[in-house]
Coordinates of C-alpha atoms and ligand atoms in Angstrom, one line a residue:
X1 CA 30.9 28.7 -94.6
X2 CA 31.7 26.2 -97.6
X3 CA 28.9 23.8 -97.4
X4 CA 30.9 21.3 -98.9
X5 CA 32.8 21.4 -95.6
X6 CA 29.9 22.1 -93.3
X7 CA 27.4 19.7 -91.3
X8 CA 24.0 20.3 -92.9
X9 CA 21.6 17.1 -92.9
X10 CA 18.6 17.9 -94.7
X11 CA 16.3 14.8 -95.0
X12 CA 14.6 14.5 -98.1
X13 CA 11.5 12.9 -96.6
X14 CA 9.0 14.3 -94.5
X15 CA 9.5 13.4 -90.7
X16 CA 6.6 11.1 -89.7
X17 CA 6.8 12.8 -86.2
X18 CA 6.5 16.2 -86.8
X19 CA 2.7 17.6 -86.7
X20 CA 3.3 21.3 -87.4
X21 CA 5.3 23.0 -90.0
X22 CA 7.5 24.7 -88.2
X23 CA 8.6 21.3 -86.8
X24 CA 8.9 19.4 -90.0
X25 CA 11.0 22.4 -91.3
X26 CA 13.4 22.4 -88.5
X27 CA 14.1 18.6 -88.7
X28 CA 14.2 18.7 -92.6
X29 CA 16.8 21.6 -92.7
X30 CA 18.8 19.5 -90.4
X31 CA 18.6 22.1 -87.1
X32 CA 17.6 19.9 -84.7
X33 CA 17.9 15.8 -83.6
X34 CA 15.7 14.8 -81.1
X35 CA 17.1 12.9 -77.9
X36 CA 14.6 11.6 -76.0
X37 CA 11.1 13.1 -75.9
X38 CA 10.8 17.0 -75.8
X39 CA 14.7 17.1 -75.4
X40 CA 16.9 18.3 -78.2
X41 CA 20.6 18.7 -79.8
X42 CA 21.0 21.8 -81.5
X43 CA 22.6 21.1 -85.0
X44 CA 24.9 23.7 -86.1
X45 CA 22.2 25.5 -88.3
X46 CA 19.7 25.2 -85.7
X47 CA 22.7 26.4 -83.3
X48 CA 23.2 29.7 -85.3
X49 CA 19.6 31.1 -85.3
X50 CA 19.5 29.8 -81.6
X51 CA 22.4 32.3 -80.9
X52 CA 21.1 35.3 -83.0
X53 CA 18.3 35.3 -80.8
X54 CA 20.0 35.0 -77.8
X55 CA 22.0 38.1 -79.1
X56 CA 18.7 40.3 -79.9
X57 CA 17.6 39.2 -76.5
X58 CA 20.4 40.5 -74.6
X59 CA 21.1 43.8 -77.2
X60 CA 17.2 44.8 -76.2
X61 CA 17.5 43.9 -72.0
X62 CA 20.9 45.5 -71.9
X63 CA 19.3 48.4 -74.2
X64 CA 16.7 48.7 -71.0
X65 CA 19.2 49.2 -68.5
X66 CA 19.0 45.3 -67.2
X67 CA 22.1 42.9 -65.9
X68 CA 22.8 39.6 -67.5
X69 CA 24.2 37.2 -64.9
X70 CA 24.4 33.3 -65.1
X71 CA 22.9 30.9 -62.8
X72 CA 23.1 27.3 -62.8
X73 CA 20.7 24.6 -64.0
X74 CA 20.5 22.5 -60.8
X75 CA 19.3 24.3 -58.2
X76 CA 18.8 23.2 -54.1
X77 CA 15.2 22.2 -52.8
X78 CA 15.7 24.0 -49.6
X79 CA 15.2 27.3 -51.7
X80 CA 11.9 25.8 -53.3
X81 CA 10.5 24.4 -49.6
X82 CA 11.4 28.1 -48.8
X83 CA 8.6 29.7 -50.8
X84 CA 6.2 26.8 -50.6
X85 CA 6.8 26.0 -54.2
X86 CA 8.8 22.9 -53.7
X87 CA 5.1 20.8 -53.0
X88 CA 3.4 23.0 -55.1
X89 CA 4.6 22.4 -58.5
X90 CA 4.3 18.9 -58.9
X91 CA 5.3 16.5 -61.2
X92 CA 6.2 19.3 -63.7
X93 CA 9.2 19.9 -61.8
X94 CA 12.4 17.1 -62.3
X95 CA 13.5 16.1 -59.0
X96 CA 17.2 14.8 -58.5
X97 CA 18.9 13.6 -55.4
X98 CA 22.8 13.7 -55.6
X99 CA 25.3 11.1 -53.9
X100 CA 24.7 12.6 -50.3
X101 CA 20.8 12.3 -50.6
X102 CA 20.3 16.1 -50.9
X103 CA 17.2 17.0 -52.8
X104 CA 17.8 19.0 -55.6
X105 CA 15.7 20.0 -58.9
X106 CA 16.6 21.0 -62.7
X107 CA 15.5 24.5 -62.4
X108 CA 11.7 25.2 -64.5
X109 CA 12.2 28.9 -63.3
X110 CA 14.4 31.0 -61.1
X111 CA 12.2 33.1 -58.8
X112 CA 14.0 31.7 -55.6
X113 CA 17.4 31.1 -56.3
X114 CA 17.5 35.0 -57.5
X115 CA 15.3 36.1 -54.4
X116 CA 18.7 34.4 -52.3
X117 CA 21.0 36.5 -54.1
X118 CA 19.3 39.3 -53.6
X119 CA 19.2 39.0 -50.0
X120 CA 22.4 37.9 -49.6
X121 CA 23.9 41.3 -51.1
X122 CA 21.3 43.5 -51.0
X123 CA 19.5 45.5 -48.0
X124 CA 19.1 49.4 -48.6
X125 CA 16.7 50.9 -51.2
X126 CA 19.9 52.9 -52.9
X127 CA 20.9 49.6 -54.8
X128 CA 17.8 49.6 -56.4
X129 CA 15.8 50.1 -58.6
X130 CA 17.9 46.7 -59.8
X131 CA 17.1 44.0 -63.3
X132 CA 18.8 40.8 -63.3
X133 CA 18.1 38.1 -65.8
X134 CA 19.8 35.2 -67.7
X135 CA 19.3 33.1 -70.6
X136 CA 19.2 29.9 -69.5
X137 CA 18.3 26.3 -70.0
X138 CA 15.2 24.8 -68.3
X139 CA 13.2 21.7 -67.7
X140 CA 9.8 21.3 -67.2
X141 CA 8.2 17.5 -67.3
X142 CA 5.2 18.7 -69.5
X143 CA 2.7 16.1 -70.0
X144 CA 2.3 16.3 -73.5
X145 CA 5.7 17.6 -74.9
X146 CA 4.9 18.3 -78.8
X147 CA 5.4 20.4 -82.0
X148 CA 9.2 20.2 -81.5
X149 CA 10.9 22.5 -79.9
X150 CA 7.6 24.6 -79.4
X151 CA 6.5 22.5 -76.2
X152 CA 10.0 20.9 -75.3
X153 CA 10.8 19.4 -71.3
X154 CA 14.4 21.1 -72.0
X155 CA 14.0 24.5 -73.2
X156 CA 16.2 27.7 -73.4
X157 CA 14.7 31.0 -71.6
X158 CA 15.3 34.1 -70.8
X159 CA 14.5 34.9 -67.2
X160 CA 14.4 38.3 -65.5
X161 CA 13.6 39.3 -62.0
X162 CA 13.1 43.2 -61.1
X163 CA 13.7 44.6 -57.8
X164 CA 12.0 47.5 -56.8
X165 CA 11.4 49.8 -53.3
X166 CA 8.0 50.3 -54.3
X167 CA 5.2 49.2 -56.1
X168 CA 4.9 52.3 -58.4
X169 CA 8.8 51.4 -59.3
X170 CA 7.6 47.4 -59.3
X171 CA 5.0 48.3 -62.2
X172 CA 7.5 50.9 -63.9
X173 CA 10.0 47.6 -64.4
X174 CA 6.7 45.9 -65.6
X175 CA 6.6 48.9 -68.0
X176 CA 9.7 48.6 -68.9
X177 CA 9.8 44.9 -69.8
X178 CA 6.7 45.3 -72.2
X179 CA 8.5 47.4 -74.2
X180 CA 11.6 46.1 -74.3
X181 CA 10.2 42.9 -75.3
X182 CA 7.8 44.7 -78.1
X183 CA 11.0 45.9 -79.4
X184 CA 12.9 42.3 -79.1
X185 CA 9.7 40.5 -81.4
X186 CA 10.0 43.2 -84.0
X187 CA 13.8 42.4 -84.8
X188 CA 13.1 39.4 -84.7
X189 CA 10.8 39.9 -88.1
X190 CA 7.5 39.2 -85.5
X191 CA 4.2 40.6 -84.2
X192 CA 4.1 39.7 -80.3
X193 CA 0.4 41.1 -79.1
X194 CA 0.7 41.8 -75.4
X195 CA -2.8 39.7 -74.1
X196 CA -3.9 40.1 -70.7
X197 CA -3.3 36.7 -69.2
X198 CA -3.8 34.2 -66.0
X199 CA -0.9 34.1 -63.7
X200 CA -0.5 30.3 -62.9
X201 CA 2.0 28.8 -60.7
X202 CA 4.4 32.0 -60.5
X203 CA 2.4 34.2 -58.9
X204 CA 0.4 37.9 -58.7
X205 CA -1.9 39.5 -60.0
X206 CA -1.0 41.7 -63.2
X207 CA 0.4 39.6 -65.9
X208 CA 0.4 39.6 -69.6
X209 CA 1.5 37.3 -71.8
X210 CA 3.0 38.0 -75.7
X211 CA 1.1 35.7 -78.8
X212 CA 2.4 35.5 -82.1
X213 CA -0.9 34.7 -83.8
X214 CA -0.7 31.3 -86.3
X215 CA -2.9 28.4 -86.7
X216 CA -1.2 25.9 -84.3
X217 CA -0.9 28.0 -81.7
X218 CA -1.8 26.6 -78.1
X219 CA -3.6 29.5 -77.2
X220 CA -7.3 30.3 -78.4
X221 CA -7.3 34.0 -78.7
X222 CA -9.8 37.1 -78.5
X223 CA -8.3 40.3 -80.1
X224 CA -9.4 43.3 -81.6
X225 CA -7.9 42.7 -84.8
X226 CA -6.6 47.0 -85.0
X227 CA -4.1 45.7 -82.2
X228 CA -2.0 43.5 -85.0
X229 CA -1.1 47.0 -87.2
X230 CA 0.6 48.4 -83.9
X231 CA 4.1 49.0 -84.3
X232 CA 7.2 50.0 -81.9
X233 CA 9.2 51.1 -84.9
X234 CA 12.4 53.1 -84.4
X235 CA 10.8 55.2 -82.1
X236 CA 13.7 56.3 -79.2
X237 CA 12.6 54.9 -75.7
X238 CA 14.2 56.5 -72.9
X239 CA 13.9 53.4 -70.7
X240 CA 14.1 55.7 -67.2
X241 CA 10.9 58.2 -68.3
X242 CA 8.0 56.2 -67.0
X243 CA 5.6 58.8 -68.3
X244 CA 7.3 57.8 -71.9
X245 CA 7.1 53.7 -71.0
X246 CA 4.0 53.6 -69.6
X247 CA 2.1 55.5 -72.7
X248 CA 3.5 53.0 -75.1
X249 CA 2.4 49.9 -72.9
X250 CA -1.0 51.7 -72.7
X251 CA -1.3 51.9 -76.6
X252 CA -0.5 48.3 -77.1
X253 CA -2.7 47.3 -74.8
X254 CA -6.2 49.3 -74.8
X255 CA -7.8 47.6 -77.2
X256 CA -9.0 44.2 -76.4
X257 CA -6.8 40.8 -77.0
X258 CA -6.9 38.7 -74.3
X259 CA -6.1 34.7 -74.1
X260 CA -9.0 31.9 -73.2
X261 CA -8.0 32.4 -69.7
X262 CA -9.2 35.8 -68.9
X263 CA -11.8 36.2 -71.7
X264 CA -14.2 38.4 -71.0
X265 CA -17.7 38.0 -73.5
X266 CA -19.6 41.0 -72.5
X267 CA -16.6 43.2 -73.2
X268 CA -15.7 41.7 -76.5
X269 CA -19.1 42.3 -77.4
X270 CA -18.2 46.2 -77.4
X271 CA -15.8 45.6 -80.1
X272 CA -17.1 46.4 -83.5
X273 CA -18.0 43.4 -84.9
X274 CA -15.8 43.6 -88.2
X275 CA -12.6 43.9 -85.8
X276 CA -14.2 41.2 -83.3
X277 CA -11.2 37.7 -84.2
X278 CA -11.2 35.1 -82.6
X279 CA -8.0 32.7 -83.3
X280 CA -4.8 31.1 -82.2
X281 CA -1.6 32.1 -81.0
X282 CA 1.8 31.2 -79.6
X283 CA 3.0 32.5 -76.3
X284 CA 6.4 33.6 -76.8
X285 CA 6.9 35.4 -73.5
X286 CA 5.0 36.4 -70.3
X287 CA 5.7 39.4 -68.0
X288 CA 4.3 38.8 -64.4
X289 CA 4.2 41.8 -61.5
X290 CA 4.0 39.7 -57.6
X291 CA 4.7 42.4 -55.2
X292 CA 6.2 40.4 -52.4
X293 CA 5.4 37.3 -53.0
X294 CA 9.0 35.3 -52.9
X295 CA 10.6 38.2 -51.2
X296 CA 7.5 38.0 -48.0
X297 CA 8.7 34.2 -47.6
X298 CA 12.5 34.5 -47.6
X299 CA 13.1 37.7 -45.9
X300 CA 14.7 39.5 -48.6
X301 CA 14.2 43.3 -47.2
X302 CA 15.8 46.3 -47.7
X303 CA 16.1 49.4 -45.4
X304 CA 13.8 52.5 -47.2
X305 CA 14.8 56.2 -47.2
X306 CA 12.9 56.9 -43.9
X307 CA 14.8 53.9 -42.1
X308 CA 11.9 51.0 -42.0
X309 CA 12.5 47.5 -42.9
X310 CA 10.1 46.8 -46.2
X311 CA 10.3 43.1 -48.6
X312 CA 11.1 44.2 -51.6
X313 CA 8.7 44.4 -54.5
X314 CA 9.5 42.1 -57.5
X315 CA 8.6 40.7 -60.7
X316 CA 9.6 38.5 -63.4
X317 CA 9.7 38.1 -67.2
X318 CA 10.2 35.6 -69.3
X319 CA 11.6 35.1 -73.0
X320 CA 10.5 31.5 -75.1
X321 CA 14.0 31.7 -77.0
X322 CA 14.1 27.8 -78.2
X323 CA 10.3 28.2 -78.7
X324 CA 10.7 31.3 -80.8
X325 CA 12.5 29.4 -83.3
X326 CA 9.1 27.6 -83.9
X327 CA 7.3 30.7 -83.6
X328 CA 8.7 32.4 -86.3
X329 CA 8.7 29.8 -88.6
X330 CA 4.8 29.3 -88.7
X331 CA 5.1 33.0 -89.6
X332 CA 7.1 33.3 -91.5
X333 CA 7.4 30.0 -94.6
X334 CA 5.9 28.4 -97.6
X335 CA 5.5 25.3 -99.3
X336 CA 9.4 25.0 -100.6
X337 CA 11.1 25.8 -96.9
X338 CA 11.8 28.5 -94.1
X339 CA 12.2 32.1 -94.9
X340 CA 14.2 33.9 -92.2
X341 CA 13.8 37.2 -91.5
X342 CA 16.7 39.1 -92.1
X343 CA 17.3 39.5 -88.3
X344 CA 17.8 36.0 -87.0
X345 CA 18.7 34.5 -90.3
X346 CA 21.4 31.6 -89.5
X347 CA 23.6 33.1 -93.3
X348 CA 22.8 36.6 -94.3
X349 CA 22.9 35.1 -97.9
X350 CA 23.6 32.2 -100.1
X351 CA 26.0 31.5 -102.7
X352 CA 24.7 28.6 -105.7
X353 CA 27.4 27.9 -108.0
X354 CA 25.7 26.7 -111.1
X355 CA 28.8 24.9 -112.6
X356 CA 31.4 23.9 -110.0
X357 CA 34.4 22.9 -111.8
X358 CA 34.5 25.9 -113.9
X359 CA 36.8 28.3 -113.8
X360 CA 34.7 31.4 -114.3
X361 CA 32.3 30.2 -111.9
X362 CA 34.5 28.8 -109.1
X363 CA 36.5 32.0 -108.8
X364 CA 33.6 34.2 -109.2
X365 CA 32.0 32.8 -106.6
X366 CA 35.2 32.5 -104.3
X367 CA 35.6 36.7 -105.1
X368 CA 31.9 37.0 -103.4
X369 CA 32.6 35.0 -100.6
X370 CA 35.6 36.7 -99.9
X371 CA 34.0 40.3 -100.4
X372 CA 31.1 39.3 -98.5
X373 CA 33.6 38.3 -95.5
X374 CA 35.3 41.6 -95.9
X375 CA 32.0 43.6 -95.0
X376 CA 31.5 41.3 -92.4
X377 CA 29.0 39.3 -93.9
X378 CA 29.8 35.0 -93.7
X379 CA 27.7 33.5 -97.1
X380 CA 26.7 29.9 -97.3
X381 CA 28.3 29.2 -99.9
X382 CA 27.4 26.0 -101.8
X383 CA 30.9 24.5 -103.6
X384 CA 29.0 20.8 -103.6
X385 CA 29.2 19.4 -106.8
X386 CA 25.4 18.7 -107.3
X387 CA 22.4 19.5 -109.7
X388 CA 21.4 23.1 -109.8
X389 CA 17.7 21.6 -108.5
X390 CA 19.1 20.1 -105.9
X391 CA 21.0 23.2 -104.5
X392 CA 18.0 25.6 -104.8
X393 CA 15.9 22.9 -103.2
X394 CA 18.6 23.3 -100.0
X395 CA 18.6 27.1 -100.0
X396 CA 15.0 27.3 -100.3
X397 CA 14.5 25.1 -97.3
X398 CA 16.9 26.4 -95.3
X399 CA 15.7 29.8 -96.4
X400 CA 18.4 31.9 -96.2
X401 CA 16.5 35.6 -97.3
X402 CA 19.5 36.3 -100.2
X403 CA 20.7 34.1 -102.9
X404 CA 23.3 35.2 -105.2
X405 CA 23.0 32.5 -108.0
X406 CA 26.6 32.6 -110.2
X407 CA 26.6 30.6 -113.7
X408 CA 29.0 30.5 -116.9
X409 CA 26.1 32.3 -118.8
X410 CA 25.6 35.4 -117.0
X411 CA 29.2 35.6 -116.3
X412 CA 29.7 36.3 -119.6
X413 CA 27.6 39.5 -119.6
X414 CA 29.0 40.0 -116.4
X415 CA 26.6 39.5 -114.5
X416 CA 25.2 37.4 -110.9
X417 CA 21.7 37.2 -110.2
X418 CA 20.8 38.6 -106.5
X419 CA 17.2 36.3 -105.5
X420 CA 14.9 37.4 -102.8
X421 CA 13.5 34.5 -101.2
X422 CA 10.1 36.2 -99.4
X423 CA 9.0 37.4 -102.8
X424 CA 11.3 35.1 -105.4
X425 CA 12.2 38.1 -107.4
X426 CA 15.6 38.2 -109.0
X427 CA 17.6 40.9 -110.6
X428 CA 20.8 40.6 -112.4
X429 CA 24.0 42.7 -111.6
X430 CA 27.4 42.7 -111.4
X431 CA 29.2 40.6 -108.7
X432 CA 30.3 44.2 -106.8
X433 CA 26.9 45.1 -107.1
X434 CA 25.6 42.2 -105.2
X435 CA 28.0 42.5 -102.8
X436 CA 26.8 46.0 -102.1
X437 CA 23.3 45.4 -102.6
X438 CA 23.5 42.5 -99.5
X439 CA 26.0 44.8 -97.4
X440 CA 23.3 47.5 -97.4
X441 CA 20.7 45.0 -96.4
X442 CA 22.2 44.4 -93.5
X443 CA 24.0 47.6 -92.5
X444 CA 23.5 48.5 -88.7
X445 CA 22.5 44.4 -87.9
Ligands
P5A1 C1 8.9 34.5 -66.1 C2 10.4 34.3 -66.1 C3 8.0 32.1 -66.1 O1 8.5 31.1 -66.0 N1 9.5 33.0 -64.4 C4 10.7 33.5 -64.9 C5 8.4 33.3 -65.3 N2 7.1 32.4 -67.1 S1 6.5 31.3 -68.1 O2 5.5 32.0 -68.9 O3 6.2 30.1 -67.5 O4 7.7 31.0 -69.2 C6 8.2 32.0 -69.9 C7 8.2 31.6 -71.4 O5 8.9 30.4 -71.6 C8 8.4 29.7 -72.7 N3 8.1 28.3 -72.3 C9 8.4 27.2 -73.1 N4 9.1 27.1 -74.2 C10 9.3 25.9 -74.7 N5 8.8 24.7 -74.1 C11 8.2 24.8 -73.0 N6 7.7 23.7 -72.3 C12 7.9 26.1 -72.4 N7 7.3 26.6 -71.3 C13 7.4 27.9 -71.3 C14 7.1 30.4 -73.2 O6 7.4 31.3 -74.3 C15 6.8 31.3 -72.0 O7 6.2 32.5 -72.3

């Protein structure tokens, strides 16, 4: 992309509005405009990390053996007055009535409507064990909506609902989500701590929720602080070997980290005191386990191998994808801008033409751009004829992790200069050198 021909409006000032970093940063770098409170247009920068996520999310469920499938936004209040939820919930829940008077709702979750397809196409225990989920938008009217897109009223999650014959199968999906989500936060640059947690208005009694720690979290935390060196790593998961699932979910989460909600004094007292923390963190996904719950209260049964009639057992799991924008840039920044990790980066790499307008220059620059696209790679490349200053200012807010910086100077040595922007080193090479350099960056993304 030739930012002289794309839609990037960085704002030079500092947004009065924005009270957290990772929200000043996102309106500054031009990602997001702000509609009406807590409700959001996704600019195309924002638009492209937005996506990138979406796409880890659905490699690492897909990679676990579950479904994708689409449901709508608006959903029917009979469904809701079904499992007792439509009174329930309150006024977080956006209630519409259409031209005929029917109650309807902008969907916060999609426990029911799932719970009706499954009963409407399912009824022996050979279709299962079954995963579906989407990525979807959402609304919840939240009091207080703040920090951006961190606590919006419209928000983008992913939602997945297990269905299982029993309850040792129910907890195996459980399993199975834990990891798959460990394994999602890591490519995403992160480290998600699985925290026991409270259930709230969805439901059971086993439920954990995942916290990136960070100053301006929501969440006060209690964690052993050993639990933040745990890694997933490239270790092969077979998704189906519960044995294999359920050892991993028990390493990352023996030792204690558990939210406000569930704290438990007398056992964090066991800790050793030099590993006892105490701080904040932002819930970036919550796994729940309900039993029967929804599928008790609208008769959604299937037929078991010895011929009775049981509700199936279900769960669901949840993904903060808008919020995990936010999330990983209060990990991951500094004073000048964003720094993406190199798996949801919106441009694997930057292009800075010191001199636009000459010829050396122009067309070395165009011959990157060019071998970039050829291993698949699409550079930012900025052709805008403006101060050197002012285009390293705009990279490192936008903080693409590469930079290939291209100037008269070193092109007559023949030479670029490849910039990391985590640790601001720079080494000089040829252009074919850089090109190579970034391609095996980013090999296997
Ligand atoms: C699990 C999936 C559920 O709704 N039902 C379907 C279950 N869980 S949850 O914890 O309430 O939400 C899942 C994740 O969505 C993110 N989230 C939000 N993101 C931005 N703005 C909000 N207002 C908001 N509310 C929830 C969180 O990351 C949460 O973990």
């Amino acid at each position: 992309m030739r930012l002289s021909r794309y839609f990037l409006p960085v704002l030079k000032e500092n947004p009065a509005e924005a009270q957290i970093v990772s929200h000043r940063y996102m309106l500054r770098a031009g990602m997001i405009k702000q509609q009406a409170a807590g409700i959001y247009s996704w600019l195309p920068l924002g638009f492209r990390v937005l996506r990138r996520i979406e796409e880890i999310v659905h490699q690492e469920q897909v990679r676990a053996g579950h479904i994708p499938l689409l449901m709508p936004t608006l959903q029917p209040a009979d469904l809701w007055r079904e499992s007792g939820r439509y009174d329930d919930y309150g006024e977080e829940m956006l209630r519409i009535r259409d031209r005929h008077g029917r109650d309807m709702l902008y969907g916060p979750t999609n426990e029911e409507m799932i719970t009706d397809i499954f009963r409407s196409h399912v009824s022996s225990y050979k279709d299962l064990p079954l995963t579906l989920y989407h990525i979807q938008w959402k609304f919840r009217d939240e009091v207080r909506p703040r920090f951006g897109v961190m606590r919006g009223r419209e928000f983008l999650m992913k939602d997945g609902y297990n269905f299982d014959v029993d309850r040792d199968a129910a907890l195996h999906a459980y399993n199975r989500h834990m990891v798959s989500y460990l394994r999602t936060y890591e490519r995403m640059g992160l480290t998600a701590i699985p925290m026991r947690a409270a259930s709230g208005p969805i439901g059971g009694d086993n439920t954990h929720e995942f916290l990136v720690l960070a100053q301006t979290g929501e969440s006060e935390v209690f964690y052993d602080d050993r639990v933040t060196g745990l890694k997933l790593g490239a270790r092969d998961i077979d998704y189906d070997d519960r044995d294999q699932v359920a050892k991993v979910c028990e390493e990352f989460t023996t030792l204690y980290a558990r939210t406000d909600e569930t704290h438990d004094e007398a056992v964090f007292d066991q800790v050793p005191e030099a590993h006892r923390k105490v701080g904040r963190g932002i819930e970036v996904g919550q796994i729940f386990y309900f039993g029967t719950k929804y599928s008790e209260a609208m008769g959604a049964t299937v037929v078991t191998k010895d011929g009775s009639r049981v509700p199936v057992e279900m769960g669901s799991h949840g993904i903060g994808v808008s919020r995990l924008l936010g999330a990983i840039i209060e990990a991951s920044h500094d004073d000048k801008g964003i720094i993406w990790p190199e798996g949801v980066t919106p441009f694997p790499v930057g292009i800075v033409n010191l001199k636009q307008g000459d010829g050396a220059a122009d067309a070395a620059c165009e011959g990157l751009y060019k071998a970039l696209r050829a291993q698949g790679l699409e550079a930012l490349y900025d052709d805008r004829d403006e101060r050197a200053g002012a285009k390293f200012a705009t990279m490192d807010l936008i903080g693409l992790p590469w930079r290939i910086t291209v100037g008269p100077r070193g092109l007559a040595n023949g030479v670029v200069e490849v910039t990391s922007r985590r640790t601001g080193d720079s080494e000089e090479m040829s252009p074919e050198a850089a090109v190579a350099r970034i391609a095996q960056i980013y090999a296997g993304r």
